[in-house]
GROMACS .gro file of C-alpha atoms in nm:
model
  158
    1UNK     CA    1  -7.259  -2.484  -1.602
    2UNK     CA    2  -6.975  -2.637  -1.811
    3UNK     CA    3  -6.609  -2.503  -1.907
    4UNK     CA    4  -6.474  -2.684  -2.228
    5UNK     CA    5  -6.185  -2.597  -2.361
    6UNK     CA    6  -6.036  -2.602  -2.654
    7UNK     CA    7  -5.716  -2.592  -2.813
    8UNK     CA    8  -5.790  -2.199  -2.937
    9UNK     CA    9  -6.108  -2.112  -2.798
   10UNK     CA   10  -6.361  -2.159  -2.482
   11UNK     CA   11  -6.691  -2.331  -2.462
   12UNK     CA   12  -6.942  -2.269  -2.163
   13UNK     CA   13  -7.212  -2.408  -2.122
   14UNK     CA   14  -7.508  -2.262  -1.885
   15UNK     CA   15  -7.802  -2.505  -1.843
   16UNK     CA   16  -8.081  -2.499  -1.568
   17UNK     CA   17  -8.377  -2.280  -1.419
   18UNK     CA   18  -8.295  -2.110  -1.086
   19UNK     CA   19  -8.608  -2.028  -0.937
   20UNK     CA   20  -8.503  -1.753  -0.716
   21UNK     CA   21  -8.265  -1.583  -1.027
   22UNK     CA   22  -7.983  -1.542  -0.738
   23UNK     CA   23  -7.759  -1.803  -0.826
   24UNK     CA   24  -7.817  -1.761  -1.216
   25UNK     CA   25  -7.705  -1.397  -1.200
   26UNK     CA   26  -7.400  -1.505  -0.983
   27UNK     CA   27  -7.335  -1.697  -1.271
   28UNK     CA   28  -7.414  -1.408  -1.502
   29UNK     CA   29  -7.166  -1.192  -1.322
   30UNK     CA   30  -6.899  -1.415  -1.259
   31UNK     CA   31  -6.892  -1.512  -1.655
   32UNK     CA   32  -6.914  -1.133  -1.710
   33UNK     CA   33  -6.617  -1.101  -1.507
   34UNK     CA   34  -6.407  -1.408  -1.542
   35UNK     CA   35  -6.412  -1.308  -1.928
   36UNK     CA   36  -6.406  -0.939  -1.952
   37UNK     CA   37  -6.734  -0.928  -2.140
   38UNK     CA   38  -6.935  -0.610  -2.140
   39UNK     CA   39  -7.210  -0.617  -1.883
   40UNK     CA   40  -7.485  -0.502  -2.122
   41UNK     CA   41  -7.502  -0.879  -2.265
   42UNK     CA   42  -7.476  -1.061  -1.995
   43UNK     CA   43  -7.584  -0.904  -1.639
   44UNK     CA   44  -7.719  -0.587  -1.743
   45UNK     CA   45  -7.958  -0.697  -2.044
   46UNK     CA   46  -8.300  -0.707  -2.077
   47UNK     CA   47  -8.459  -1.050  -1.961
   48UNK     CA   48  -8.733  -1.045  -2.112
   49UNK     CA   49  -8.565  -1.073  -2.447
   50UNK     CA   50  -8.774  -1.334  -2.565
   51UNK     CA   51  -8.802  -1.282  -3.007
   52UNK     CA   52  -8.490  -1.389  -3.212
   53UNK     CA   53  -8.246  -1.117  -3.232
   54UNK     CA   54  -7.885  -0.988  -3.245
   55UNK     CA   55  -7.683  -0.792  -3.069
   56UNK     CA   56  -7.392  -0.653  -3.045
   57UNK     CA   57  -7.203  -0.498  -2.725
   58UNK     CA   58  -7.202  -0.111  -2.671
   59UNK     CA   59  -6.831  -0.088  -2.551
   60UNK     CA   60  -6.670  -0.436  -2.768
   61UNK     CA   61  -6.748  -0.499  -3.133
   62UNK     CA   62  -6.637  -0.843  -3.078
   63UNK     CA   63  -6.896  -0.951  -2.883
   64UNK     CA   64  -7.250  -1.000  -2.943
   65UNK     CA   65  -7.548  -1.189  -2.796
   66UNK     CA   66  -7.769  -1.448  -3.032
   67UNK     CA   67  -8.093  -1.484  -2.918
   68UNK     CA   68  -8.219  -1.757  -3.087
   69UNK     CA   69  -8.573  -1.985  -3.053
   70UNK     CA   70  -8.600  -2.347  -3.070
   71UNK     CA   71  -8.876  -2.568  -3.075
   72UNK     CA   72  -8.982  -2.777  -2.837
   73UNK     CA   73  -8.925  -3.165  -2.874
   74UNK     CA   74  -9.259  -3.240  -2.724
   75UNK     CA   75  -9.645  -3.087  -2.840
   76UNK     CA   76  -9.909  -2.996  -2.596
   77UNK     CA   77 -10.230  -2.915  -2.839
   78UNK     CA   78 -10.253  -2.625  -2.628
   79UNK     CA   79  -9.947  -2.453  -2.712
   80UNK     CA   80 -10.045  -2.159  -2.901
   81UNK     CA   81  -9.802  -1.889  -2.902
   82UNK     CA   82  -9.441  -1.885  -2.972
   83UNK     CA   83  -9.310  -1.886  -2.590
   84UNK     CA   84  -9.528  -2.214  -2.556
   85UNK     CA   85  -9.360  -2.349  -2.872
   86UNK     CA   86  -9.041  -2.308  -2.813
   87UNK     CA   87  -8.765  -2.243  -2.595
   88UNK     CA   88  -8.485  -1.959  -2.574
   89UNK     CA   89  -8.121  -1.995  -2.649
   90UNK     CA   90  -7.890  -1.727  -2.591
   91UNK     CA   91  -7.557  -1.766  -2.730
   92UNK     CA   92  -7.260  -1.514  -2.641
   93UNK     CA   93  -7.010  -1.482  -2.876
   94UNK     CA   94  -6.687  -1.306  -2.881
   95UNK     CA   95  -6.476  -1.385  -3.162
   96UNK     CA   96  -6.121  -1.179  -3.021
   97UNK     CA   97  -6.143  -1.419  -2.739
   98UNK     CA   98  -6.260  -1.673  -2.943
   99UNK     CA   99  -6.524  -1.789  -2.704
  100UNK     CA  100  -6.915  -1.914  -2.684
  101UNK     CA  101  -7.149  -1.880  -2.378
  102UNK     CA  102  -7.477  -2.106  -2.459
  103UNK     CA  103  -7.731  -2.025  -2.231
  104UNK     CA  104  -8.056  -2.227  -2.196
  105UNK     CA  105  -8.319  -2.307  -1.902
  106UNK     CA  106  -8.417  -2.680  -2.008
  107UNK     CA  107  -8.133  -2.875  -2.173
  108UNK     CA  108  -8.179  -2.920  -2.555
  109UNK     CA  109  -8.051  -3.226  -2.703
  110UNK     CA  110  -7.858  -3.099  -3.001
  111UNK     CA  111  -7.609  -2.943  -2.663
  112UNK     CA  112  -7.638  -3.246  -2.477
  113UNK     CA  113  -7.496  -3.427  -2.782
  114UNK     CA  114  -7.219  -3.200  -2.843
  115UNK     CA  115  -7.151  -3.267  -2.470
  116UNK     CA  116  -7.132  -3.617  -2.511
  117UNK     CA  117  -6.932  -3.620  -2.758
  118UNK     CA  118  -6.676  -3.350  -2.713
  119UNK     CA  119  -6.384  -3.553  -2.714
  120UNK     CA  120  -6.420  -3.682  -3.002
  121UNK     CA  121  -6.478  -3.332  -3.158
  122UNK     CA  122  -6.183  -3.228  -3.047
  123UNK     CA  123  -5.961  -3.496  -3.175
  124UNK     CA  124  -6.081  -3.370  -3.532
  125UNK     CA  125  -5.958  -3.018  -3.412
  126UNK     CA  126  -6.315  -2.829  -3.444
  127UNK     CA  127  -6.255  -2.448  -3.539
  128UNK     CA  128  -6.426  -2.204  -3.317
  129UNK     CA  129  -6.660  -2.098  -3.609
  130UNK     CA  130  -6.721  -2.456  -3.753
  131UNK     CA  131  -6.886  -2.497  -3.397
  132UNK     CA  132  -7.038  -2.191  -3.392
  133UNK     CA  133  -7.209  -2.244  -3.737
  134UNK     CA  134  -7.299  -2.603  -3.595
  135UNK     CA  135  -7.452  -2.447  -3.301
  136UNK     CA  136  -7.697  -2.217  -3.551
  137UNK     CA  137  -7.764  -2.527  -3.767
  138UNK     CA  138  -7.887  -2.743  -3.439
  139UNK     CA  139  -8.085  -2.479  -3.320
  140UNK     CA  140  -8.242  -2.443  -3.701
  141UNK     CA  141  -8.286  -2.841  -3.737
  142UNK     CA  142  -8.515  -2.844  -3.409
  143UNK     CA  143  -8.785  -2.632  -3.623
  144UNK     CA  144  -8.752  -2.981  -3.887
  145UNK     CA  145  -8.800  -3.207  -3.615
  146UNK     CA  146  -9.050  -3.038  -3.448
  147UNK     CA  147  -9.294  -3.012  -3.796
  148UNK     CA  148  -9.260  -3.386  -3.842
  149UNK     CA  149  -9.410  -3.418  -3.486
  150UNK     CA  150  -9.732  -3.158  -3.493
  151UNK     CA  151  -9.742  -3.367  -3.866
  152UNK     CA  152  -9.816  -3.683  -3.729
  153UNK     CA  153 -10.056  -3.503  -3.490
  154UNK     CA  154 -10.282  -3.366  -3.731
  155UNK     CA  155 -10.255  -3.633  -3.946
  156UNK     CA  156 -10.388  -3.888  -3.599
  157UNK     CA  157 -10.658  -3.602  -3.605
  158UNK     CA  158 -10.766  -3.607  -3.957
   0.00000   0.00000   0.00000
């Protein structure tokens, strides 16, 4: 996981499949801790959370979990249901602390980029919700991508 800072607000980054779930709900609970967040979103929530959804926290109405769906950058023509198509990005907000948890088992490019290039993001002074609101319009933009591929693939297969 990464810790970016900001001038106002945090960034953290959780990327990587733990087979064994130990060390990811360390991780979990740590974060939960480190950051006062209410347990329900982080180390007390439902796993298996899977369809896009929102939530928001039982005992803070500034925080809330995103789950969002994004599709995958690569097509196996046996994909056939939505947990094949995609993958699952949780995003923790909570907007008194002014902070974002992205949460994601195979790294997505759209993060990767904004990774990459942080520092220069930050010399333009990014607000906490002009990131958050780029974060949403990555994860929507994979869907475009991802129709120009299976595209190509049923036009090879016409």
């Amino acid at each position: 996981s990464t810790l970016v800072l900001s001038f106002d607000w945090h960034w953290v980054d959780v990327v990587g499949r733990d087979p064994t779930a130990s060390h990811y709900r360390r991780v979990m609970q740590q974060l939960t801790d480190d950051f006062g967040l209410c347990s329900s979103l982080l180390v007390d929530r439902d796993h298996h959370l899977v369809m896009p959804q929102f939530l928001e926290a039982a005992t803070n109405e500034h925080q809330h979990l995103v789950v969002l769906r994004v599709a995958n950058p690569q097509i196996n023509t046996t994909d056939d249901s939505v947990l094949e198509l995609s993958n699952r990005w949780l995003l923790l907000i909570d907007t008194a602390q002014k902070l974002v948890i992205t949460i994601h088992r195979m790294d997505a490019q759209p993060l990767a980029l904004l990774r990459a290039r942080w520092a220069e993001l930050m010399r333009n002074t990014v607000a906490f919700e002009e990131f958050l609101l780029k974060l949403l319009d990555d994860a929507v933009a994979t869907y475009n991508e991802s129709l120009d591929v299976h595209e190509r693939v049923l036009d090879m297969c016409e």
